[in-house]
PDB file of C-alpha atoms in Angstrom:
ATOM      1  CA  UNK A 324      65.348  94.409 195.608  1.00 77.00           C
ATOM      2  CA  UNK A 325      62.468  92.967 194.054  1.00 78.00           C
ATOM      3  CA  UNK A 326      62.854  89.217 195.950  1.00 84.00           C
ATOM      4  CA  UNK A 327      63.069  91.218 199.297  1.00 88.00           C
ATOM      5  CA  UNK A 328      59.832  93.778 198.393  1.00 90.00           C
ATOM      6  CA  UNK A 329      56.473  92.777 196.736  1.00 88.00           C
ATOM      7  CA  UNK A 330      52.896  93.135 197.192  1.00 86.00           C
ATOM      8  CA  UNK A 331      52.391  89.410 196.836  1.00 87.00           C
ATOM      9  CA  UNK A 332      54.832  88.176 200.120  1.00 90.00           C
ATOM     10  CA  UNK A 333      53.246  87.958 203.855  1.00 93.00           C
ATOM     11  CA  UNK A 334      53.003  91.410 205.689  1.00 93.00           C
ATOM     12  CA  UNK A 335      55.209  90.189 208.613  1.00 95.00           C
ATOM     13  CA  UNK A 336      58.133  89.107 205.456  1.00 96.00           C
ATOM     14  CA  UNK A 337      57.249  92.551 204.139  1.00 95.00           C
ATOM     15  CA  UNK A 338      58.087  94.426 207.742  1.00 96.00           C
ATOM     16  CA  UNK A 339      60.777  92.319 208.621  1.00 97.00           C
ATOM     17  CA  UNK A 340      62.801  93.621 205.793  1.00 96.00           C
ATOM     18  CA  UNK A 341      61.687  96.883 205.738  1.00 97.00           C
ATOM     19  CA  UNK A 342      63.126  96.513 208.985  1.00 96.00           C
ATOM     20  CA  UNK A 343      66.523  95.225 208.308  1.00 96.00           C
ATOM     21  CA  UNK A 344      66.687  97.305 205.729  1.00 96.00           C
ATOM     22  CA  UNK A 345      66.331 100.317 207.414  1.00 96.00           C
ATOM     23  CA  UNK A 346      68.856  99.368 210.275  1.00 95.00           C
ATOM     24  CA  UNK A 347      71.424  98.609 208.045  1.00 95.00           C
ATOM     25  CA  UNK A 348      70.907 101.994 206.028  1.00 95.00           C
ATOM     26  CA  UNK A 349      70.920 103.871 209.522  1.00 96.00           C
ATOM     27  CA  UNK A 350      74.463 101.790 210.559  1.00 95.00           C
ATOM     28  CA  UNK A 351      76.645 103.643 208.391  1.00 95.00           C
ATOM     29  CA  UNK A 352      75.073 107.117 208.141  1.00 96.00           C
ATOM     30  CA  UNK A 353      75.229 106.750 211.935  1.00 96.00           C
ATOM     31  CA  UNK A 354      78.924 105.737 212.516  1.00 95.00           C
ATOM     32  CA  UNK A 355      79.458 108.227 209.982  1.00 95.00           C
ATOM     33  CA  UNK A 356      78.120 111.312 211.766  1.00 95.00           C
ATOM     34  CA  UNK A 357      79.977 110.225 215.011  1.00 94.00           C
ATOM     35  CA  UNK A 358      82.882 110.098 213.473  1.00 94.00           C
ATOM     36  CA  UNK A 359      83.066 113.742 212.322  1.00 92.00           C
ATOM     37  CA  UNK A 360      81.159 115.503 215.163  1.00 90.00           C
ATOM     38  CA  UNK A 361      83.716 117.123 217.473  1.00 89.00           C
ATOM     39  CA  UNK A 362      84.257 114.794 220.375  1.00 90.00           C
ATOM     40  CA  UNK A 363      81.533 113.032 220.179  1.00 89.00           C
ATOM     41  CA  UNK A 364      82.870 109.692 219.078  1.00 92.00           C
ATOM     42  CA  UNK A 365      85.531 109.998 222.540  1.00 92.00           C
ATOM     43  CA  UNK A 366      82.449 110.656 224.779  1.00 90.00           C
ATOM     44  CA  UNK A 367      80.261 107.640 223.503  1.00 91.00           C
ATOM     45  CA  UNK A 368      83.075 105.266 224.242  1.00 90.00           C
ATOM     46  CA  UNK A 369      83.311 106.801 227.860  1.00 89.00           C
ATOM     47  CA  UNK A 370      79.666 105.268 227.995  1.00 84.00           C
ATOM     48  CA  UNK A 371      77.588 106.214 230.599  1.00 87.00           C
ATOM     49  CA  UNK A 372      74.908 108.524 230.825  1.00 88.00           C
ATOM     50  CA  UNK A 373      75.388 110.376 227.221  1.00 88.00           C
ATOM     51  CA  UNK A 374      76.265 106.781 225.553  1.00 92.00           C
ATOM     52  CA  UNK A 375      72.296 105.976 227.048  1.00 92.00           C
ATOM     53  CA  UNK A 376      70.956 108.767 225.861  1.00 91.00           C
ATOM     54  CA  UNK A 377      72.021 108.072 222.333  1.00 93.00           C
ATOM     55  CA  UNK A 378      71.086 105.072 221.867  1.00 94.00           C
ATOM     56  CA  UNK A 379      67.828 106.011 223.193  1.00 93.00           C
ATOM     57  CA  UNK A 380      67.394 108.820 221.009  1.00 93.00           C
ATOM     58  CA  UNK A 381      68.408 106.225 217.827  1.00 95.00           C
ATOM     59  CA  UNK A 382      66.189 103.745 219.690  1.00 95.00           C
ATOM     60  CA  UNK A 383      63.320 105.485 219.954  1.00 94.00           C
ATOM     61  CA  UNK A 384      63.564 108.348 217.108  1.00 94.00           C
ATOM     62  CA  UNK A 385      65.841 107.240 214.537  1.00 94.00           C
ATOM     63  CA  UNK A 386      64.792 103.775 213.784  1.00 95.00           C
ATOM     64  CA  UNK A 387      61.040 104.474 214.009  1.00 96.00           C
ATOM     65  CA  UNK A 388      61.174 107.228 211.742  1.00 96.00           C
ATOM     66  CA  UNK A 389      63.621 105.896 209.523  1.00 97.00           C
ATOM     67  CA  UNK A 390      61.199 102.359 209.157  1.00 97.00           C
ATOM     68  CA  UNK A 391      58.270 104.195 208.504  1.00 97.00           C
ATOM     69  CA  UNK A 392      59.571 106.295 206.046  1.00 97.00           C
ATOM     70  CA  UNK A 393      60.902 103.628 204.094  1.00 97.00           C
ATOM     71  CA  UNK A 394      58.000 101.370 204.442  1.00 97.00           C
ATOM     72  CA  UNK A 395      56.164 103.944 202.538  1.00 96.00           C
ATOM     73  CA  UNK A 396      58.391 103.883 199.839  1.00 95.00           C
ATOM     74  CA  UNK A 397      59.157 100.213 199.568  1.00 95.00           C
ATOM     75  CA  UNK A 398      55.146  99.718 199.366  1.00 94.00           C
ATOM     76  CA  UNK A 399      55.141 101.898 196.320  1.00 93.00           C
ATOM     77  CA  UNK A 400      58.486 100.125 195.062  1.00 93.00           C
ATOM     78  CA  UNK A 401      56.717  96.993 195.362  1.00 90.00           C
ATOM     79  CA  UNK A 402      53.934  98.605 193.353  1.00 88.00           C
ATOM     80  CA  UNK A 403      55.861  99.415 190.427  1.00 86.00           C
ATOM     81  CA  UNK A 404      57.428  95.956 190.043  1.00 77.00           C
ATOM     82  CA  UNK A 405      53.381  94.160 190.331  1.00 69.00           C
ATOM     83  CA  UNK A 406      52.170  93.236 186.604  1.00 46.00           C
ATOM     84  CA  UNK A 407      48.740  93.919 188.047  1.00 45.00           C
ATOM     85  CA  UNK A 408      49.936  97.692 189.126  1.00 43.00           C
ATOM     86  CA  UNK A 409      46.990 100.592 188.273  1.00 46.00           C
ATOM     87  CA  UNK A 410      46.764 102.352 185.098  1.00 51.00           C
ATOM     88  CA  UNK A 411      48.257 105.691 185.883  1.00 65.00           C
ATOM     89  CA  UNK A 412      51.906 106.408 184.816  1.00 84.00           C
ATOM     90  CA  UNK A 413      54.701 105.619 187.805  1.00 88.00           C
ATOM     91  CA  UNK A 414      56.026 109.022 187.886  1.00 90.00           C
ATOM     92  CA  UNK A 415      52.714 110.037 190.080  1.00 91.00           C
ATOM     93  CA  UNK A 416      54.613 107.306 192.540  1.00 92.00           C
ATOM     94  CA  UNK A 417      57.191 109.022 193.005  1.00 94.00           C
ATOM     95  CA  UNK A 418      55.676 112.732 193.414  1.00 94.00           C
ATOM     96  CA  UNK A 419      53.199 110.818 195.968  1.00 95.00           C
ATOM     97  CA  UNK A 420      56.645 109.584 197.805  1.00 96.00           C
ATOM     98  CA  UNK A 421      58.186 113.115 197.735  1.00 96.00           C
ATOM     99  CA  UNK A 422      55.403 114.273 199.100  1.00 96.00           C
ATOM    100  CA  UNK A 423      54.486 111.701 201.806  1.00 96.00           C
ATOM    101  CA  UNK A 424      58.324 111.659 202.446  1.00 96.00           C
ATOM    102  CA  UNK A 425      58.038 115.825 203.449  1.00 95.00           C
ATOM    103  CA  UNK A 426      55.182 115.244 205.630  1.00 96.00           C
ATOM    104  CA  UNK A 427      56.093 111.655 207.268  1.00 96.00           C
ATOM    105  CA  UNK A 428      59.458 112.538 208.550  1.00 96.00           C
ATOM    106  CA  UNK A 429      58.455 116.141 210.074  1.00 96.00           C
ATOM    107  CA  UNK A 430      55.408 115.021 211.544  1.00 96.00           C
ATOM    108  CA  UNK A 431      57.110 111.734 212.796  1.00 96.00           C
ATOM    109  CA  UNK A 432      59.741 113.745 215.160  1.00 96.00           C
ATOM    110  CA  UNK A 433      56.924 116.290 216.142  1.00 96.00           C
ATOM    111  CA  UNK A 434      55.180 112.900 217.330  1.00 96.00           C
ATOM    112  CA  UNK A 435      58.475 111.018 219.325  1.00 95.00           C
ATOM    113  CA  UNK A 436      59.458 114.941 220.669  1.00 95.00           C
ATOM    114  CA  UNK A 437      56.205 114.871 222.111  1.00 95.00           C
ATOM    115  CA  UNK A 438      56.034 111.451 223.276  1.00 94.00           C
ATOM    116  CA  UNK A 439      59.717 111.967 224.981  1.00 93.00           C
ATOM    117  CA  UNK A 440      59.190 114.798 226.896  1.00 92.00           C
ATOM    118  CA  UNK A 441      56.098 112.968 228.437  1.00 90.00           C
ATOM    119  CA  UNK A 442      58.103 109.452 228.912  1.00 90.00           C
ATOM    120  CA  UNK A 443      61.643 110.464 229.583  1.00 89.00           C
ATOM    121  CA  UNK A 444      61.389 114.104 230.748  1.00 89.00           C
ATOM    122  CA  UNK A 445      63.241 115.065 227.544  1.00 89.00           C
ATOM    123  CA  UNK A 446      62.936 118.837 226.824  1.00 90.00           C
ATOM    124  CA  UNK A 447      62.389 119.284 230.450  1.00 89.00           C
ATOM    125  CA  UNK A 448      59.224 117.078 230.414  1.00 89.00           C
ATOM    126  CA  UNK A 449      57.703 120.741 228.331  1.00 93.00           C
ATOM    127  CA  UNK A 450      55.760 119.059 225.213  1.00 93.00           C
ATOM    128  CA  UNK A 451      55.460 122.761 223.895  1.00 93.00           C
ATOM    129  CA  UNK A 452      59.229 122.878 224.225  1.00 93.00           C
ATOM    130  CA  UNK A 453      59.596 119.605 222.559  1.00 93.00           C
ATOM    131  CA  UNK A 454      57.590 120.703 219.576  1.00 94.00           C
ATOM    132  CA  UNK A 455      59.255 123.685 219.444  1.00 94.00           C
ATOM    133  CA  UNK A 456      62.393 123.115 218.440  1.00 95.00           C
ATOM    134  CA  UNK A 457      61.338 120.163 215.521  1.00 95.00           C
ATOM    135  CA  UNK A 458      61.420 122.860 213.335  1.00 96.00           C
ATOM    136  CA  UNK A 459      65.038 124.244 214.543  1.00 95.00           C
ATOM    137  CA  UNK A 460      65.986 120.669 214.294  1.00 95.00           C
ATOM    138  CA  UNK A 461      64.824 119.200 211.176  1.00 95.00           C
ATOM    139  CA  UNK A 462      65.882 123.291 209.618  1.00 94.00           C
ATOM    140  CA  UNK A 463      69.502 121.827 209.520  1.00 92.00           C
ATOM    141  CA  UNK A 464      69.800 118.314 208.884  1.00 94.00           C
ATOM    142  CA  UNK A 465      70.055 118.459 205.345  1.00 93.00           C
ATOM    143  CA  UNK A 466      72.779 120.234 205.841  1.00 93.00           C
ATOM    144  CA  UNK A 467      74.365 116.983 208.494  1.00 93.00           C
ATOM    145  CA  UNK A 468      74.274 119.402 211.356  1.00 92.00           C
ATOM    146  CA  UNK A 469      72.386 117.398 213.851  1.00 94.00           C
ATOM    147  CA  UNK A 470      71.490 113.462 214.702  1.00 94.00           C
ATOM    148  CA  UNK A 471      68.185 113.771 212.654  1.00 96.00           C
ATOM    149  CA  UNK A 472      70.620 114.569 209.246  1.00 95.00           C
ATOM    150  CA  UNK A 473      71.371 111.003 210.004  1.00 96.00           C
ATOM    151  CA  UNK A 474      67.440 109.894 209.508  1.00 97.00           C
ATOM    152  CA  UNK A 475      67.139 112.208 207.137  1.00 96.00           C
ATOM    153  CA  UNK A 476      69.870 110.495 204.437  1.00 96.00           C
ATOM    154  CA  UNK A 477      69.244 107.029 205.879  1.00 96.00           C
ATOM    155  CA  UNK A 478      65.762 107.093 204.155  1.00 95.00           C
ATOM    156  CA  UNK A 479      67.448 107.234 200.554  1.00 94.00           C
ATOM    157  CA  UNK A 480      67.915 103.127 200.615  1.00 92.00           C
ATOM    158  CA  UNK A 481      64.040 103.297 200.094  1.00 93.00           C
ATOM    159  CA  UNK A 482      63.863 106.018 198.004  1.00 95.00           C
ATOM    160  CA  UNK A 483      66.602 105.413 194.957  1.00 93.00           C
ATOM    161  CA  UNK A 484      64.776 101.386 194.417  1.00 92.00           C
ATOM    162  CA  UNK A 485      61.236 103.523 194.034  1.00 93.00           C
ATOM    163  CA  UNK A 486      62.202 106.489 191.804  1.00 94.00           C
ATOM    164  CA  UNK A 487      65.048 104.147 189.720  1.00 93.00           C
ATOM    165  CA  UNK A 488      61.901 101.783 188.759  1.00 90.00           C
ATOM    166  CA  UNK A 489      59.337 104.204 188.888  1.00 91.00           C
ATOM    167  CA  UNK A 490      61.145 106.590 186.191  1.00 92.00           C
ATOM    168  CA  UNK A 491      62.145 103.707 184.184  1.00 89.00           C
ATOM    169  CA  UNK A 492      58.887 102.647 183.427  1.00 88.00           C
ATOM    170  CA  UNK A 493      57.212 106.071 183.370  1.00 89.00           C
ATOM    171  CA  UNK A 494      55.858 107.090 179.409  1.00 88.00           C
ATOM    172  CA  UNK A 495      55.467 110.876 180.647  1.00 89.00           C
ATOM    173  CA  UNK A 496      59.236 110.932 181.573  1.00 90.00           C
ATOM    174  CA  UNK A 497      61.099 108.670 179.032  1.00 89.00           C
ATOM    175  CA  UNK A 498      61.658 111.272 176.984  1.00 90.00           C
ATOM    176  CA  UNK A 499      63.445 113.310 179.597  1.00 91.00           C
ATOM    177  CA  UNK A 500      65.849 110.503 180.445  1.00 91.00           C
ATOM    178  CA  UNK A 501      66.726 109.190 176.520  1.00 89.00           C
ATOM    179  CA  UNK A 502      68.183 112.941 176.621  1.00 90.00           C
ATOM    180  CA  UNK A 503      71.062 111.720 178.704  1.00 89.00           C
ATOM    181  CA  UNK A 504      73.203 109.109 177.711  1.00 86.00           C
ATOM    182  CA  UNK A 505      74.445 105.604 179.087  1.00 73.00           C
ATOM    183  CA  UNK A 506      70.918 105.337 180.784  1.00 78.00           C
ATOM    184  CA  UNK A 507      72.741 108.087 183.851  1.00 91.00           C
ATOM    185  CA  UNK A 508      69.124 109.847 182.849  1.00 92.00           C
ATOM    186  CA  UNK A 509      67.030 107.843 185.304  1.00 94.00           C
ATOM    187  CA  UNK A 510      69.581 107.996 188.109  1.00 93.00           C
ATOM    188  CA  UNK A 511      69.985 111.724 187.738  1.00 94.00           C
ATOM    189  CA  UNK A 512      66.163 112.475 188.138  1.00 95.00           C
ATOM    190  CA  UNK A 513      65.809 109.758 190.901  1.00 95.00           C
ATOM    191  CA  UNK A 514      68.482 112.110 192.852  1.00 95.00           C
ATOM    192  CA  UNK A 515      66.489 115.372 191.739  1.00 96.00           C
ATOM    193  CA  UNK A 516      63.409 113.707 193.688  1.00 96.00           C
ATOM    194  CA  UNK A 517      64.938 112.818 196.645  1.00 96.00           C
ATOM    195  CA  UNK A 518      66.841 116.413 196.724  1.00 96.00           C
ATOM    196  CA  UNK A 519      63.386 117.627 195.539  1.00 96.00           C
ATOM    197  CA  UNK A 520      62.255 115.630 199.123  1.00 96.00           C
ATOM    198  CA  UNK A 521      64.914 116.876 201.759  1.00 96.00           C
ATOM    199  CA  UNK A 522      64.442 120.670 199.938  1.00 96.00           C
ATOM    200  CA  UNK A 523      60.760 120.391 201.164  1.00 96.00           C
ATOM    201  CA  UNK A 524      61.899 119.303 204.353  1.00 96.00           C
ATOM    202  CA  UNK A 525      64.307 122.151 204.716  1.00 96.00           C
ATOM    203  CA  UNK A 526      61.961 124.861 203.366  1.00 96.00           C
ATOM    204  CA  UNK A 527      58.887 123.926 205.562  1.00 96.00           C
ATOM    205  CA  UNK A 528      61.109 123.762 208.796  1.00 95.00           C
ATOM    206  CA  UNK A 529      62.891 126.879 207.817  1.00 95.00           C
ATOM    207  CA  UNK A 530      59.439 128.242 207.372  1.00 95.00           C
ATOM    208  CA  UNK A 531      58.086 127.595 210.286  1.00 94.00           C
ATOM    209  CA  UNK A 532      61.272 128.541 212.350  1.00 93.00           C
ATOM    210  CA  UNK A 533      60.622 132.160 211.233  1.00 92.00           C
ATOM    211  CA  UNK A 534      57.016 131.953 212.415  1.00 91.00           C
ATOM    212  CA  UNK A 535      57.996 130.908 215.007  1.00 88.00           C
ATOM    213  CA  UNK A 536      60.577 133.446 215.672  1.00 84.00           C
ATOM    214  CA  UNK A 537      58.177 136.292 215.085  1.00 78.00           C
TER     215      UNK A 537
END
């Protein structure tokens, strides 16, 4: 990771492989999902009008989100791997990524719900509608229920690199991970974060589903 990511390569280098990256992390997640929704796979290869749609709605949605997300976090990957990096111990890198990570990807699909219903009539051309129902959405794709689960677990290509390097070299947490053994401590908490992430993701959408409701 660290010849494809650095603060030190040209900013089009840098996006171009955040890019590829983040197409071929959405690839598999993708084919997964179609392959165990219901009839979904059967209707795709009828093409047409719903095969459109969805690659629209990857288009347009997934990919954006998904590359902006993990922009984010391969910027602060590259950050951890510079010798000239700030003073302040990594783990605040990846608390600042769990956090960014529970406000970029809501607020992301709030933005492309809103932007769809006003250039393809999606939602019935209602942006209120649109917003509506990011909460509804985004409530049960940790859970693989919906297209936006995809997104949602695409985004942890970016995310392992950062917290994997950023715990390794933290002081505050090295004592936490020489309690495990075979060095599984780093991996362990780098999964806690990113669970840590899509838990914030759920709970805010949840949350605001109920207010919603009321």
């Amino acid at each position: 990771m660290d010849r494809y990511f650095s603060v030190s390569m040209p900013a089009a280098q840098f996006v171009r492989n955040v890019l590829l990256f983040s197409f071929a992390s959405l690839l598999p997640v993708l084919m997964l999902y179609i392959l165990l929704a219901p009839g979904f796979a059967p209707a795709l290869a009828a093409g047409g009008p719903a095969l459109m749609r969805f690659l629209r709605q990857v288009a347009t949605n997934g990919l954006p989100v998904v590359f902006a997300v993990n922009y984010v976090s391969f910027y602060l990957f590259a950050i951890t791997k510079h010798a000239k990096a700030g003073p302040g111990d990594t783990a605040s890198l990846v608390l600042a990524d769990v956090v960014l990570r529970a406000l970029l990807f809501p607020g992301l699909h709030a933005l492309v719900y809103f932007l769809s219903a006003d250039w393809f009539g999606s939602f019935g051309g209602n942006r209120s509608t649109a917003l509506a129902v990011v909460s509804p959405t985004l409530a049960r794709s940790a859970f693989f229920e919906n297209i936006s689960g995809v997104y949602l677990y695409a985004t942890m290509i970016s995310a392992l690199p950062l917290y994997c390097s950023a715990i390794r070299r933290s002081e505050t947490l090295r004592p936490i991970v020489h309690r495990f053994p075979m060095k599984t401590g780093v991996m362990l908490l780098a999964l806690s974060a990113f669970a840590s992430s899509v838990g914030l993701i759920t709970i805010g959408a949840q949350a605001i589903t109920f207010l919603q409701a009321r």
